[in-house]
PDB file of C-alpha atoms in Angstrom:
ATOM      1  CA  MET A  25     -31.636   1.241  22.935  1.00  0.00           C
ATOM      2  CA  GLN A  26     -34.707   0.818  20.785  1.00  0.00           C
ATOM      3  CA  GLY A  27     -34.956   3.168  17.787  1.00  0.00           C
ATOM      4  CA  ARG A  28     -31.443   4.585  18.157  1.00  0.00           C
ATOM      5  CA  SER A  29     -28.502   4.831  15.797  1.00  0.00           C
ATOM      6  CA  VAL A  30     -25.352   2.832  16.471  1.00  0.00           C
ATOM      7  CA  GLU A  31     -21.988   2.904  14.692  1.00  0.00           C
ATOM      8  CA  LEU A  32     -19.951  -0.303  14.550  1.00  0.00           C
ATOM      9  CA  LYS A  33     -16.406   0.486  13.480  1.00  0.00           C
ATOM     10  CA  VAL A  34     -14.117  -2.363  12.452  1.00  0.00           C
ATOM     11  CA  SER A  35     -10.451  -1.451  12.168  1.00  0.00           C
ATOM     12  CA  ALA A  36      -8.989  -4.932  12.130  1.00  0.00           C
ATOM     13  CA  LYS A  37      -9.501  -8.179  10.279  1.00  0.00           C
ATOM     14  CA  LEU A  38     -13.149  -9.084   9.718  1.00  0.00           C
ATOM     15  CA  THR A  39     -12.461 -12.816   9.756  1.00  0.00           C
ATOM     16  CA  GLY A  40     -13.241 -15.998  11.673  1.00  0.00           C
ATOM     17  CA  HIS A  41     -14.572 -15.839  15.217  1.00  0.00           C
ATOM     18  CA  PHE A  42     -14.384 -12.037  15.303  1.00  0.00           C
ATOM     19  CA  ALA A  43     -16.506 -11.792  12.129  1.00  0.00           C
ATOM     20  CA  ARG A  44     -19.075 -14.229  13.554  1.00  0.00           C
ATOM     21  CA  SER A  45     -19.271 -12.184  16.767  1.00  0.00           C
ATOM     22  CA  CYS A  46     -19.708  -8.954  14.796  1.00  0.00           C
ATOM     23  CA  PHE A  47     -22.454 -10.545  12.724  1.00  0.00           C
ATOM     24  CA  ALA A  48     -24.296 -11.728  15.844  1.00  0.00           C
ATOM     25  CA  LEU A  49     -24.075  -8.230  17.340  1.00  0.00           C
ATOM     26  CA  LEU A  50     -25.200  -6.610  14.092  1.00  0.00           C
ATOM     27  CA  CYS A  51     -28.204  -8.950  13.793  1.00  0.00           C
ATOM     28  CA  ASN A  52     -29.147  -8.320  17.414  1.00  0.00           C
ATOM     29  CA  LEU A  53     -29.019  -4.554  16.995  1.00  0.00           C
ATOM     30  CA  VAL A  54     -31.019  -4.519  13.779  1.00  0.00           C
ATOM     31  CA  GLU A  55     -33.586  -7.234  14.352  1.00  0.00           C
ATOM     32  CA  ARG A  56     -34.161  -7.251  18.098  1.00  0.00           C
ATOM     33  CA  GLN A  57     -33.310  -3.720  19.193  1.00  0.00           C
ATOM     34  CA  ASN A  58     -34.821  -2.008  16.128  1.00  0.00           C
ATOM     35  CA  SER A  59     -31.713   0.160  15.759  1.00  0.00           C
ATOM     36  CA  HIS A  60     -30.281   1.881  12.709  1.00  0.00           C
ATOM     37  CA  VAL A  61     -26.670   0.764  12.302  1.00  0.00           C
ATOM     38  CA  HIS A  62     -23.724   2.321  10.488  1.00  0.00           C
ATOM     39  CA  LEU A  63     -21.216  -0.441   9.764  1.00  0.00           C
ATOM     40  CA  ASN A  64     -17.953   1.447   9.279  1.00  0.00           C
ATOM     41  CA  LEU A  65     -15.378  -0.750   7.524  1.00  0.00           C
ATOM     42  CA  ARG A  66     -13.120   2.040   6.215  1.00  0.00           C
ATOM     43  CA  GLU A  67     -10.171   0.894   8.345  1.00  0.00           C
ATOM     44  CA  CYS A  68     -10.791  -2.843   8.010  1.00  0.00           C
ATOM     45  CA  THR A  69      -7.618  -4.642   6.943  1.00  0.00           C
ATOM     46  CA  SER A  70      -8.909  -7.955   5.551  1.00  0.00           C
ATOM     47  CA  PHE A  71     -11.989 -10.112   4.994  1.00  0.00           C
ATOM     48  CA  ASP A  72     -12.793 -13.777   4.693  1.00  0.00           C
ATOM     49  CA  SER A  73     -16.000 -15.368   3.418  1.00  0.00           C
ATOM     50  CA  ILE A  74     -17.788 -14.545   6.681  1.00  0.00           C
ATOM     51  CA  GLY A  75     -16.768 -10.887   6.467  1.00  0.00           C
ATOM     52  CA  LEU A  76     -18.007 -10.665   2.890  1.00  0.00           C
ATOM     53  CA  MET A  77     -21.252 -12.389   3.877  1.00  0.00           C
ATOM     54  CA  ILE A  78     -21.819  -9.677   6.502  1.00  0.00           C
ATOM     55  CA  ILE A  79     -21.445  -6.975   3.844  1.00  0.00           C
ATOM     56  CA  GLU A  80     -23.835  -8.787   1.501  1.00  0.00           C
ATOM     57  CA  TRP A  81     -26.343  -9.261   4.327  1.00  0.00           C
ATOM     58  CA  ALA A  82     -26.182  -5.547   5.144  1.00  0.00           C
ATOM     59  CA  ALA A  83     -26.646  -4.659   1.465  1.00  0.00           C
ATOM     60  CA  ASN A  84     -29.774  -6.817   1.281  1.00  0.00           C
ATOM     61  CA  ARG A  85     -31.166  -5.042   4.359  1.00  0.00           C
ATOM     62  CA  ASN A  86     -30.439  -1.651   2.840  1.00  0.00           C
ATOM     63  CA  GLY A  87     -33.931  -1.499   1.312  1.00  0.00           C
ATOM     64  CA  LYS A  88     -35.258  -1.277   4.847  1.00  0.00           C
ATOM     65  CA  GLY A  89     -32.867   1.586   5.579  1.00  0.00           C
ATOM     66  CA  ASP A  90     -31.643   0.130   8.853  1.00  0.00           C
ATOM     67  CA  VAL A  91     -28.019  -0.639   7.877  1.00  0.00           C
ATOM     68  CA  LYS A  92     -25.555   1.744   6.238  1.00  0.00           C
ATOM     69  CA  VAL A  93     -22.156   0.389   5.177  1.00  0.00           C
ATOM     70  CA  SER A  94     -18.968   2.406   4.677  1.00  0.00           C
ATOM     71  CA  LEU A  95     -16.661   0.172   2.646  1.00  0.00           C
ATOM     72  CA  PRO A  96     -12.862   0.174   2.956  1.00  0.00           C
ATOM     73  CA  VAL A  97     -10.569   1.749   0.402  1.00  0.00           C
ATOM     74  CA  LEU A  98     -11.266  -0.288  -2.723  1.00  0.00           C
ATOM     75  CA  SER A  99      -7.764  -0.167  -4.167  1.00  0.00           C
ATOM     76  CA  ARG A 100      -6.750  -2.572  -1.429  1.00  0.00           C
ATOM     77  CA  TYR A 101      -9.557  -5.043  -2.169  1.00  0.00           C
ATOM     78  CA  GLU A 102     -10.564  -4.319  -5.765  1.00  0.00           C
ATOM     79  CA  LYS A 103     -10.820  -7.947  -6.817  1.00  0.00           C
ATOM     80  CA  GLU A 104     -12.829  -9.084  -3.754  1.00  0.00           C
ATOM     81  CA  MET A 105     -15.038  -6.019  -3.574  1.00  0.00           C
ATOM     82  CA  LYS A 106     -15.888  -5.464  -7.250  1.00  0.00           C
ATOM     83  CA  PRO A 107     -19.415  -6.964  -6.943  1.00  0.00           C
ATOM     84  CA  LEU A 108     -20.088  -4.794  -3.889  1.00  0.00           C
ATOM     85  CA  GLN A 109     -19.147  -1.404  -5.357  1.00  0.00           C
ATOM     86  CA  THR A 110     -22.804  -0.472  -5.824  1.00  0.00           C
ATOM     87  CA  ILE A 111     -23.543  -0.586  -2.081  1.00  0.00           C
ATOM     88  CA  LYS A 112     -24.104   2.824  -0.542  1.00  0.00           C
TER      89      LYS A 112
END
């Protein structure tokens, strides 16, 4: 899978154990498999601190160009997501 593009689509809650599992998979794909990842959160229904940490981690990696994030509809999460509106 080295050097390929992968899309991870989350259409549920990005919380708790599920969020930790997603983060482990995301890290594995990016750091060990050298893959470009599109993290699609457009249909995600809720976040906790772990879910938000994943988004921040992806934003910090964005300078390397290996993680692209599609954020959910902001009207649903305006207060939580305000600091993240600059992520592309």
